[in-house]
Short mmCIF file of C-alpha atoms and ligand atoms in Angstrom, two decimals:
data_model
loop_
_atom_site.label_atom_id
_atom_site.label_comp_id
_atom_site.label_asym_id
_atom_site.label_seq_id
_atom_site.Cartn_x
_atom_site.Cartn_y
_atom_site.Cartn_z
CA UNK A 1 53.23 -39.43 -56.98
CA UNK A 2 54.13 -39.89 -53.18
CA UNK A 3 52.80 -37.50 -50.69
CA UNK A 4 55.03 -36.29 -47.69
CA UNK A 5 53.64 -37.62 -44.43
CA UNK A 6 53.38 -34.32 -42.97
CA UNK A 7 52.55 -31.32 -45.15
CA UNK A 8 54.28 -28.11 -44.66
CA UNK A 9 52.30 -25.57 -42.42
CA UNK A 10 50.01 -23.36 -44.47
CA UNK A 11 51.69 -19.93 -45.01
CA UNK A 12 49.63 -17.33 -42.96
CA UNK A 13 48.63 -14.14 -43.98
CA UNK A 14 50.80 -11.80 -41.77
CA UNK A 15 50.93 -8.10 -41.80
CA UNK A 16 54.06 -6.92 -43.72
CA UNK A 17 57.34 -7.41 -41.79
CA UNK A 18 55.82 -9.70 -39.12
CA UNK A 19 56.96 -13.29 -38.22
CA UNK A 20 55.73 -16.00 -35.84
CA UNK A 21 58.18 -16.67 -32.99
CA UNK A 22 58.31 -19.71 -30.65
CA UNK A 23 56.31 -19.10 -27.58
CA UNK A 24 54.71 -15.94 -26.28
CA UNK A 25 57.18 -13.14 -25.52
CA UNK A 26 56.57 -10.87 -22.45
CA UNK A 27 57.23 -7.30 -23.24
CA UNK A 28 56.54 -4.14 -21.26
CA UNK A 29 58.12 -1.12 -19.78
CA UNK A 30 58.63 -1.14 -16.11
CA UNK A 31 57.78 -3.67 -13.41
CA UNK A 32 54.85 -6.09 -13.14
CA UNK A 33 52.31 -4.56 -10.68
CA UNK A 34 51.08 -6.50 -7.75
CA UNK A 35 47.28 -7.15 -7.89
CA UNK A 36 45.52 -6.10 -4.73
CA UNK A 37 41.85 -6.91 -5.15
CA UNK A 38 40.66 -4.78 -2.26
CA UNK A 39 42.20 -1.73 -3.72
CA UNK A 40 41.74 -2.52 -7.43
CA UNK A 41 38.96 -0.60 -9.29
CA UNK A 42 38.13 0.11 -12.87
CA UNK A 43 37.09 3.54 -13.68
CA UNK A 44 35.47 5.27 -16.70
CA UNK A 45 36.00 8.98 -16.66
CA UNK A 46 36.44 12.12 -18.79
CA UNK A 47 33.60 13.13 -21.10
CA UNK A 48 30.89 10.77 -20.06
CA UNK A 49 27.32 11.52 -21.16
CA UNK A 50 26.14 12.10 -17.58
CA UNK A 51 29.28 13.90 -16.40
CA UNK A 52 29.56 11.23 -13.68
CA UNK A 53 32.38 8.83 -13.26
CA UNK A 54 31.87 5.00 -13.23
CA UNK A 55 33.63 2.67 -11.00
CA UNK A 56 33.61 -1.07 -10.68
CA UNK A 57 35.25 -3.17 -7.87
CA UNK A 58 37.17 -6.37 -8.93
CA UNK A 59 34.22 -8.55 -8.03
CA UNK A 60 31.90 -6.45 -9.87
CA UNK A 61 33.96 -6.20 -12.85
CA UNK A 62 34.84 -9.97 -12.91
CA UNK A 63 31.00 -10.52 -12.91
CA UNK A 64 30.28 -8.58 -16.14
CA UNK A 65 29.06 -10.45 -19.20
CA UNK A 66 32.00 -11.50 -21.45
CA UNK A 67 32.55 -12.27 -25.06
CA UNK A 68 35.13 -14.47 -26.74
CA UNK A 69 37.01 -13.69 -29.97
CA UNK A 70 40.09 -15.44 -31.77
CA UNK A 71 42.59 -13.06 -33.14
CA UNK A 72 46.37 -12.69 -33.90
CA UNK A 73 48.47 -10.23 -31.96
CA UNK A 74 51.00 -8.05 -33.58
CA UNK A 75 53.88 -6.38 -31.82
CA UNK A 76 55.66 -3.47 -33.47
CA UNK A 77 58.96 -5.22 -32.85
CA UNK A 78 57.73 -7.65 -35.51
CA UNK A 79 56.51 -10.74 -33.72
CA UNK A 80 52.99 -12.10 -34.30
CA UNK A 81 51.21 -14.48 -31.94
CA UNK A 82 48.64 -16.15 -33.92
CA UNK A 83 45.11 -17.51 -32.97
CA UNK A 84 44.65 -16.31 -29.43
CA UNK A 85 41.28 -17.00 -28.01
CA UNK A 86 40.52 -14.10 -25.84
CA UNK A 87 37.60 -13.73 -23.26
CA UNK A 88 36.66 -10.51 -21.60
CA UNK A 89 34.46 -7.53 -21.37
CA UNK A 90 34.02 -5.79 -24.76
CA UNK A 91 34.64 -2.15 -25.25
CA UNK A 92 31.18 -1.99 -26.68
CA UNK A 93 29.80 -3.28 -23.32
CA UNK A 94 31.69 -0.65 -21.41
CA UNK A 95 30.27 2.03 -23.59
CA UNK A 96 26.81 0.73 -23.01
CA UNK A 97 27.27 0.60 -19.20
CA UNK A 98 29.02 3.98 -19.17
CA UNK A 99 27.75 6.08 -22.14
CA UNK A 100 30.13 8.66 -23.57
CA UNK A 101 29.09 12.21 -24.39
CA UNK A 102 28.20 12.55 -28.09
CA UNK A 103 31.35 14.33 -29.02
CA UNK A 104 33.77 11.69 -27.76
CA UNK A 105 36.07 10.59 -30.58
CA UNK A 106 38.74 8.71 -28.74
CA UNK A 107 39.64 6.82 -25.58
CA UNK A 108 42.66 6.91 -23.37
CA UNK A 109 43.32 3.48 -21.70
CA UNK A 110 45.10 3.87 -18.46
CA UNK A 111 47.19 1.23 -16.69
CA UNK A 112 49.08 0.82 -13.45
CA UNK A 113 52.06 3.11 -13.22
CA UNK A 114 50.64 5.64 -15.60
CA UNK A 115 51.11 3.66 -18.85
CA UNK A 116 48.43 4.67 -21.38
CA UNK A 117 47.43 4.21 -25.04
CA UNK A 118 44.99 6.26 -27.06
CA UNK A 119 42.58 4.72 -29.51
CA UNK A 120 39.87 5.93 -31.75
CA UNK A 121 36.32 5.18 -30.49
CA UNK A 122 35.81 3.12 -33.57
CA UNK A 123 38.67 0.88 -32.64
CA UNK A 124 37.40 0.57 -29.05
CA UNK A 125 33.92 -0.49 -30.36
CA UNK A 126 35.38 -2.93 -32.99
CA UNK A 127 34.76 -6.59 -32.92
CA UNK A 128 37.55 -8.28 -30.93
CA UNK A 129 38.43 -5.26 -28.71
CA UNK A 130 37.90 -6.39 -25.07
CA UNK A 131 39.24 -6.14 -21.52
CA UNK A 132 40.58 -9.66 -21.59
CA UNK A 133 40.59 -11.84 -18.36
CA UNK A 134 41.31 -15.10 -20.12
CA UNK A 135 43.44 -16.27 -23.05
CA UNK A 136 42.97 -19.79 -24.51
CA UNK A 137 40.63 -20.55 -21.48
CA UNK A 138 43.15 -19.59 -18.79
CA UNK A 139 43.41 -16.50 -16.60
CA UNK A 140 46.00 -14.13 -17.99
CA UNK A 141 49.22 -14.46 -16.17
CA UNK A 142 50.63 -11.48 -14.07
CA UNK A 143 53.24 -11.07 -16.81
CA UNK A 144 50.75 -10.73 -19.48
CA UNK A 145 48.39 -8.28 -17.65
CA UNK A 146 46.46 -10.02 -14.82
CA UNK A 147 43.79 -9.25 -13.85
CA UNK A 148 42.82 -7.51 -17.17
CA UNK A 149 44.37 -6.16 -20.26
CA UNK A 150 42.77 -4.62 -23.21
CA UNK A 151 43.33 -6.43 -26.50
CA UNK A 152 42.89 -4.33 -29.66
CA UNK A 153 43.96 -7.09 -32.01
CA UNK A 154 43.76 -5.15 -35.29
CA UNK A 155 46.27 -2.57 -34.06
CA UNK A 156 50.03 -3.02 -32.96
CA UNK A 157 50.09 -4.46 -29.53
CA UNK A 158 51.46 -1.46 -27.55
CA UNK A 159 47.81 -0.39 -27.74
CA UNK A 160 46.86 -3.68 -25.98
CA UNK A 161 47.52 -2.15 -22.61
CA UNK A 162 48.26 -4.69 -19.71
CA UNK A 163 47.18 -4.09 -16.01
CA UNK A 164 44.35 -1.71 -17.13
CA UNK A 165 42.55 0.45 -14.48
CA UNK A 166 40.48 2.72 -16.40
CA UNK A 167 39.22 4.46 -19.59
CA UNK A 168 39.17 8.28 -20.20
CA UNK A 169 36.72 9.43 -22.77
CA UNK A 170 38.26 12.19 -24.98
CA UNK A 171 36.64 14.86 -27.06
CA UNK A 172 39.99 15.73 -28.43
CA UNK A 173 42.66 13.05 -29.25
CA UNK A 174 45.81 12.97 -27.21
CA UNK A 175 48.84 10.72 -27.54
CA UNK A 176 49.48 7.91 -25.10
CA UNK A 177 52.82 6.62 -23.68
CA UNK A 178 54.31 5.34 -26.86
CA UNK A 179 52.55 7.65 -29.18
CA UNK A 180 54.33 10.39 -27.35
CA UNK A 181 57.71 8.52 -27.88
CA UNK A 182 57.68 8.28 -31.63
CA UNK A 183 55.10 5.57 -32.38
CA UNK A 184 52.26 6.00 -34.72
CA UNK A 185 49.03 7.46 -33.45
CA UNK A 186 46.71 4.99 -35.26
CA UNK A 187 49.00 1.77 -35.39
CA UNK A 188 47.29 -0.41 -38.23
CA UNK A 189 49.79 -3.27 -38.70
CA UNK A 190 48.31 -3.95 -42.13
CA UNK A 191 49.35 -0.49 -43.27
CA UNK A 192 52.55 -0.80 -41.32
CA UNK A 193 51.81 2.37 -39.27
CA UNK A 194 54.78 1.89 -37.03
CA UNK A 195 56.29 5.37 -36.39
CA UNK A 196 54.78 8.96 -35.95
CA UNK A 197 56.65 10.33 -38.94
CA UNK A 198 54.46 8.07 -41.07
CA UNK A 199 51.29 9.76 -39.96
CA UNK A 200 49.13 11.18 -42.69
CA UNK A 201 46.97 14.24 -42.24
CA UNK A 202 44.04 13.56 -40.09
CA UNK A 203 45.88 10.74 -38.19
CA UNK A 204 47.67 12.92 -35.66
CA UNK A 205 46.10 14.61 -32.53
CA UNK A 206 45.18 18.16 -32.96
CA UNK A 207 47.92 20.60 -31.77
N1 MTE B 1 50.92 -1.52 -19.02
C1 MTE B 1 51.51 -1.86 -20.06
N2 MTE B 1 50.92 -2.43 -21.12
C2 MTE B 1 51.70 -2.83 -22.23
C3 MTE B 1 53.03 -2.46 -22.42
C4 MTE B 1 53.66 -1.80 -21.31
O1 MTE B 1 54.90 -1.44 -21.26
N3 MTE B 1 52.88 -1.51 -20.14
N4 MTE B 1 53.68 -2.83 -23.56
C5 MTE B 1 52.93 -3.06 -24.74
C6 MTE B 1 53.60 -3.84 -25.82
S1 MTE B 1 54.88 -2.78 -26.65
C7 MTE B 1 53.45 -4.99 -26.27
S2 MTE B 1 54.15 -5.74 -27.58
C8 MTE B 1 52.50 -5.86 -25.47
C9 MTE B 1 53.06 -7.21 -25.13
O2 MTE B 1 52.14 -8.05 -24.55
P1 MTE B 1 52.74 -9.40 -23.95
O3 MTE B 1 53.80 -9.05 -22.93
O4 MTE B 1 51.45 -9.96 -23.25
O5 MTE B 1 53.28 -10.17 -25.09
O6 MTE B 1 52.04 -5.19 -24.27
C10 MTE B 1 51.65 -3.94 -24.39
N5 MTE B 1 51.06 -3.44 -23.20
MO1 MO B 2 55.30 -4.00 -28.60
#
């Protein structure tokens, strides 16, 4: 029996409803911010263990120890970008450097122009969650979040905030930008948690 020269690509395991497009779409609300290294800082605030805020300049942040992880990237508009190699500062590293108070359950990730996304502390600490500076060995481009974007690869990509400037520790969950506009508070693509009307008890912020 003759074999085809090139076998068809292996079907991948995608979350329900997702497809792999050509290229890497750019998707965001509002303009791409200009990076001004002298004015840029990264802050951790809210319910820290010490009650103090933490602040890194760009040079300080860019010198923090990094990790690398390979992961797919799932947008709620149904495209999935497979096999991204991300390098950056893990959520766990930030929590170690800026310890949260014991009753912190969630974080709000804040970007330029007030974009935000809330994630559970367990998602922030998960393997693969990081403030990425590089994708596939190259600096992230301005369109994709330069100088840093968080990637939370196991959640829909609106939680993967571009142009991040800070993290707020929360003792009470609160909705971020898209979560306030009808998107799911948790956003697990494998459970197709797209819209807020799908939230089960315990998945929504307290009133
Ligand atoms: N600051 C900011 N980050 C953002 C967004 C945004 O509007 N503003 N959009 C999110 C959405 S909905 C998606 S799908 C991804 C898209 O990332 P990409 O443009 O790198 O593909 O960015 C996320 N991060
Ligand atoms: Mo998205």
